[in-house]
Short mmCIF file of C-alpha atoms in Angstrom, two decimals:
data_model
loop_
_atom_site.label_atom_id
_atom_site.label_comp_id
_atom_site.label_asym_id
_atom_site.label_seq_id
_atom_site.Cartn_x
_atom_site.Cartn_y
_atom_site.Cartn_z
CA MET A 1 -3.20 7.21 -18.74
CA VAL A 2 -4.63 6.20 -15.31
CA GLU A 3 -8.45 5.55 -15.22
CA VAL A 4 -8.55 7.27 -11.71
CA THR A 5 -12.22 6.23 -10.86
CA SER A 6 -11.89 2.60 -11.88
CA GLN A 7 -8.65 2.31 -10.25
CA ILE A 8 -9.91 3.65 -6.87
CA ASN A 9 -13.16 1.48 -6.98
CA SER A 10 -11.25 -1.63 -7.82
CA VAL A 11 -9.55 -1.61 -4.36
CA GLN A 12 -11.23 -2.89 -1.09
CA ARG A 13 -10.22 -1.02 2.18
CA LYS A 14 -10.77 -1.90 5.65
CA VAL A 15 -9.55 -0.58 9.09
CA GLY A 16 -9.63 -3.11 11.86
CA LYS A 17 -8.17 -3.67 15.43
CA ARG A 18 -5.84 -6.47 16.67
CA VAL A 19 -3.52 -7.16 19.58
CA VAL A 20 0.18 -7.52 18.91
CA GLU A 21 3.03 -8.12 21.27
CA ALA A 22 3.54 -4.33 21.55
CA GLY A 23 -0.14 -3.85 22.55
CA ASP A 24 -3.46 -2.89 20.97
CA ALA A 25 -2.94 -2.15 17.34
CA LEU A 26 -4.98 -1.06 14.21
CA THR A 27 -4.68 -2.58 10.83
CA VAL A 28 -5.09 -1.03 7.51
CA THR A 29 -6.07 -3.62 4.74
CA VAL A 30 -5.99 -3.00 1.06
CA GLY A 31 -6.95 -5.56 -1.53
CA ARG A 32 -7.59 -5.92 -5.29
CA VAL A 33 -7.67 -8.53 -7.97
CA TYR A 34 -5.29 -8.55 -10.81
CA ASP A 35 -5.66 -10.20 -14.18
CA THR A 36 -2.61 -12.46 -13.86
CA ASP A 37 -1.78 -15.77 -12.34
CA LEU A 38 -0.49 -16.52 -8.90
CA ASP A 39 3.02 -17.24 -9.79
CA ASP A 40 3.43 -14.01 -11.77
CA LEU A 41 2.02 -11.79 -9.06
CA TRP A 42 4.31 -13.53 -6.55
CA ASP A 43 7.29 -12.91 -8.68
CA ALA A 44 6.20 -9.17 -9.09
CA CYS A 45 5.97 -8.70 -5.34
CA THR A 46 9.16 -10.53 -4.44
CA ASN A 47 11.74 -10.44 -7.20
CA PRO A 48 14.21 -7.75 -6.35
CA GLU A 49 14.90 -7.14 -9.97
CA ARG A 50 11.08 -6.70 -10.73
CA ILE A 51 9.95 -4.67 -7.62
CA PRO A 52 11.61 -1.47 -8.75
CA ARG A 53 9.58 -1.53 -11.99
CA TRP A 54 6.38 -0.67 -10.10
CA PHE A 55 7.37 0.24 -6.55
CA LEU A 56 10.85 1.34 -5.41
CA PRO A 57 14.45 -0.06 -5.67
CA VAL A 58 15.09 -2.53 -2.96
CA THR A 59 18.29 -3.73 -1.35
CA GLY A 60 19.18 -6.52 1.08
CA GLU A 61 18.24 -10.02 1.50
CA LEU A 62 14.70 -10.99 0.59
CA ARG A 63 14.61 -14.17 2.81
CA VAL A 64 13.25 -15.06 6.13
CA GLY A 65 15.53 -13.22 8.67
CA GLY A 66 17.02 -11.07 5.86
CA LYS A 67 16.90 -7.22 6.15
CA TYR A 68 15.70 -5.15 3.34
CA GLN A 69 15.59 -1.39 2.47
CA LEU A 70 13.34 0.45 0.00
CA GLU A 71 15.01 3.41 -1.49
CA GLY A 72 13.95 6.66 0.33
CA ASN A 73 11.29 4.68 2.21
CA ALA A 74 10.98 1.99 4.81
CA GLY A 75 13.23 -0.91 5.72
CA GLY A 76 12.88 -3.83 8.04
CA THR A 77 13.23 -7.68 8.49
CA VAL A 78 11.42 -10.48 6.59
CA GLU A 79 9.76 -12.48 9.27
CA ARG A 80 7.72 -15.11 7.35
CA CYS A 81 7.39 -16.46 3.91
CA ASP A 82 5.18 -19.04 2.41
CA PRO A 83 5.74 -19.00 -1.54
CA PRO A 84 3.75 -18.30 -3.46
CA LYS A 85 0.96 -17.26 -0.95
CA SER A 86 2.23 -14.93 1.67
CA PHE A 87 5.12 -13.09 3.39
CA ALA A 88 5.36 -10.86 6.42
CA ALA A 89 8.05 -8.26 7.38
CA THR A 90 8.59 -5.47 9.75
CA TRP A 91 8.14 -1.92 8.39
CA GLU A 92 10.58 0.50 9.96
CA TYR A 93 10.45 4.27 9.12
CA GLY A 94 11.21 7.43 10.86
CA GLY A 95 12.02 5.55 14.20
CA ASP A 96 8.57 3.76 14.14
CA VAL A 97 8.18 0.04 13.77
CA SER A 98 5.04 -1.42 12.25
CA TRP A 99 4.24 -4.64 10.36
CA ILE A 100 3.11 -5.63 6.92
CA GLU A 101 1.64 -8.98 5.70
CA VAL A 102 1.03 -9.75 1.95
CA ARG A 103 -1.36 -12.51 0.90
CA LEU A 104 -2.04 -13.81 -2.58
CA SER A 105 -4.83 -16.23 -3.51
CA THR A 106 -6.42 -17.38 -6.72
CA GLU A 107 -9.88 -16.27 -7.67
CA PRO A 108 -12.42 -18.81 -9.34
CA ASP A 109 -11.90 -17.04 -12.57
CA GLY A 110 -8.06 -17.66 -12.57
CA ARG A 111 -7.15 -14.08 -11.72
CA THR A 112 -5.24 -13.42 -8.44
CA ARG A 113 -6.15 -11.52 -5.33
CA PHE A 114 -3.63 -9.34 -3.57
CA GLU A 115 -4.17 -8.30 0.05
CA LEU A 116 -1.89 -6.29 2.29
CA ASP A 117 -2.23 -5.66 6.01
CA HIS A 118 -0.33 -2.70 7.56
CA THR A 119 -0.49 -3.12 11.41
CA ALA A 120 0.65 -0.33 13.74
CA VAL A 121 0.32 0.73 17.42
CA PRO A 122 -1.45 4.07 17.28
CA ASN A 123 0.68 6.99 18.13
CA GLU A 124 0.49 10.80 17.77
CA HIS A 125 0.97 10.55 13.77
CA TRP A 126 -1.96 8.09 13.55
CA ASN A 127 -4.25 10.14 15.83
CA GLN A 128 -3.62 13.23 13.62
CA PHE A 129 -3.72 11.73 10.23
CA GLY A 130 -5.76 8.35 10.48
CA PRO A 131 -5.42 5.42 8.17
CA GLY A 132 -5.17 7.46 4.97
CA ALA A 133 -1.55 8.46 6.05
CA VAL A 134 -0.39 4.99 4.93
CA GLY A 135 -3.58 4.12 2.91
CA ILE A 136 -3.21 6.69 0.16
CA GLY A 137 0.45 5.46 -0.40
CA TRP A 138 -0.71 1.94 -0.60
CA ASP A 139 -3.37 2.88 -3.04
CA MET A 140 -0.64 4.44 -5.23
CA MET A 141 1.43 1.26 -5.00
CA LEU A 142 -1.45 -0.85 -6.05
CA ASN A 143 -2.00 1.41 -9.05
CA GLY A 144 1.66 1.20 -9.99
CA LEU A 145 1.49 -2.70 -9.76
CA ALA A 146 -1.65 -2.55 -11.95
CA LEU A 147 0.08 -0.46 -14.57
CA HIS A 148 3.19 -2.77 -14.49
CA LEU A 149 1.22 -5.90 -14.87
CA GLU A 150 -0.85 -4.57 -17.72
CA SER A 151 2.11 -3.27 -19.63
CA GLY A 152 4.85 -5.64 -18.60
CA GLU A 153 7.11 -2.73 -18.50
CA ALA A 154 8.90 -0.64 -15.81
CA ASN A 155 7.19 2.52 -14.55
CA ASP A 156 9.14 5.71 -15.17
CA PRO A 157 9.98 7.23 -11.74
CA GLU A 158 10.27 10.77 -13.09
CA ALA A 159 6.76 10.42 -14.88
CA ALA A 160 5.27 8.98 -11.70
CA MET A 161 6.52 12.11 -9.72
CA ALA A 162 5.17 14.34 -12.43
CA TRP A 163 1.78 12.60 -12.31
CA MET A 164 1.52 12.88 -8.45
CA VAL A 165 1.36 16.71 -8.81
CA SER A 166 -0.70 16.75 -11.94
CA GLU A 167 -4.45 17.22 -11.89
CA GLU A 168 -5.05 13.60 -12.36
CA GLY A 169 -2.84 12.70 -9.57
CA THR A 170 -4.50 15.08 -7.26
CA ARG A 171 -7.86 13.68 -8.20
CA PHE A 172 -6.65 10.08 -7.38
CA MET A 173 -5.21 11.13 -4.12
CA THR A 174 -8.48 13.08 -3.24
CA LEU A 175 -10.68 10.14 -4.18
CA SER A 176 -8.28 7.74 -2.13
CA SER A 177 -8.46 9.98 0.83
CA GLU A 178 -12.31 10.08 0.82
CA ALA A 179 -12.34 6.21 0.53
CA TRP A 180 -10.08 6.00 3.56
CA TYR A 181 -12.40 8.45 5.41
CA GLU A 182 -15.19 6.02 4.83
CA ALA A 183 -13.19 2.98 5.95
CA ASP A 184 -12.21 4.95 9.09
CA VAL A 185 -15.74 5.61 9.93
CA ASP A 186 -16.72 2.02 9.21
CA GLY A 187 -13.91 0.97 11.50
CA GLY A 188 -15.56 2.81 14.38
CA THR A 189 -14.08 6.26 14.30
CA GLY A 190 -16.54 9.22 14.74
CA ALA A 191 -17.37 11.06 11.54
CA ASP A 192 -15.96 14.42 12.63
CA ILE A 193 -12.63 13.04 13.76
CA ALA A 194 -12.32 10.89 10.64
CA ARG A 195 -13.07 14.07 8.56
CA THR A 196 -10.51 16.15 10.25
CA ARG A 197 -7.68 13.79 9.80
CA ALA A 198 -8.56 12.83 6.36
CA ASP A 199 -8.51 16.43 5.34
CA ALA A 200 -5.12 16.78 7.21
CA THR A 201 -3.70 13.73 5.26
CA LEU A 202 -4.92 15.05 1.87
CA ALA A 203 -3.38 18.39 2.53
CA ALA A 204 -0.12 16.73 3.39
CA TYR A 205 -0.14 14.60 0.34
CA THR A 206 -1.05 17.43 -2.12
CA ALA A 207 0.97 20.23 -0.59
CA PRO A 208 3.35 21.88 -3.25
CA PRO A 209 6.88 20.62 -3.24
CA GLU A 210 9.38 22.67 -1.37
CA SER A 211 11.63 24.53 -3.73
#
């Protein structure tokens, strides 16, 4: 059982700007603290045998210069790695290239903070859907990681898919979308534009599956 409100409230979200080689870019940042130590969280995020337990099956070489592929999702190239603190990679999906960076750090109470930046040069898709287009997905990823760390077990993919179309899953995505709307406004987007694209993103995530 997912405690939807507490899971949503446990995540910090931010939309910022930066300059990359490809031009002016926008960065979506998610972060939360997990009740585990640094080495365990690093292993959960980088061990190819453990990643599928909470995210997606992954193939390839998880080393600097190696290429990876998440089943049914993005692939890319690992660009930097500083165990057990951070790694960075390209995020290539649907013909578009963006970049992710994961950072781990120990909190004063011994727990571990996870932060992920997803940086992209804005395109038509971004202008239509805004940060929630990737943000809702990252929220669900953080939730899956929390469930795995709490139980130590692998998440059931079929159960996860069923949950996404359940009332509880819809509520999770609705609250996530609203949180990303607020982050979009805090990042400098006009409220009307942010609302339009947050609504479009939520509609896309909650649309009934095609038969």
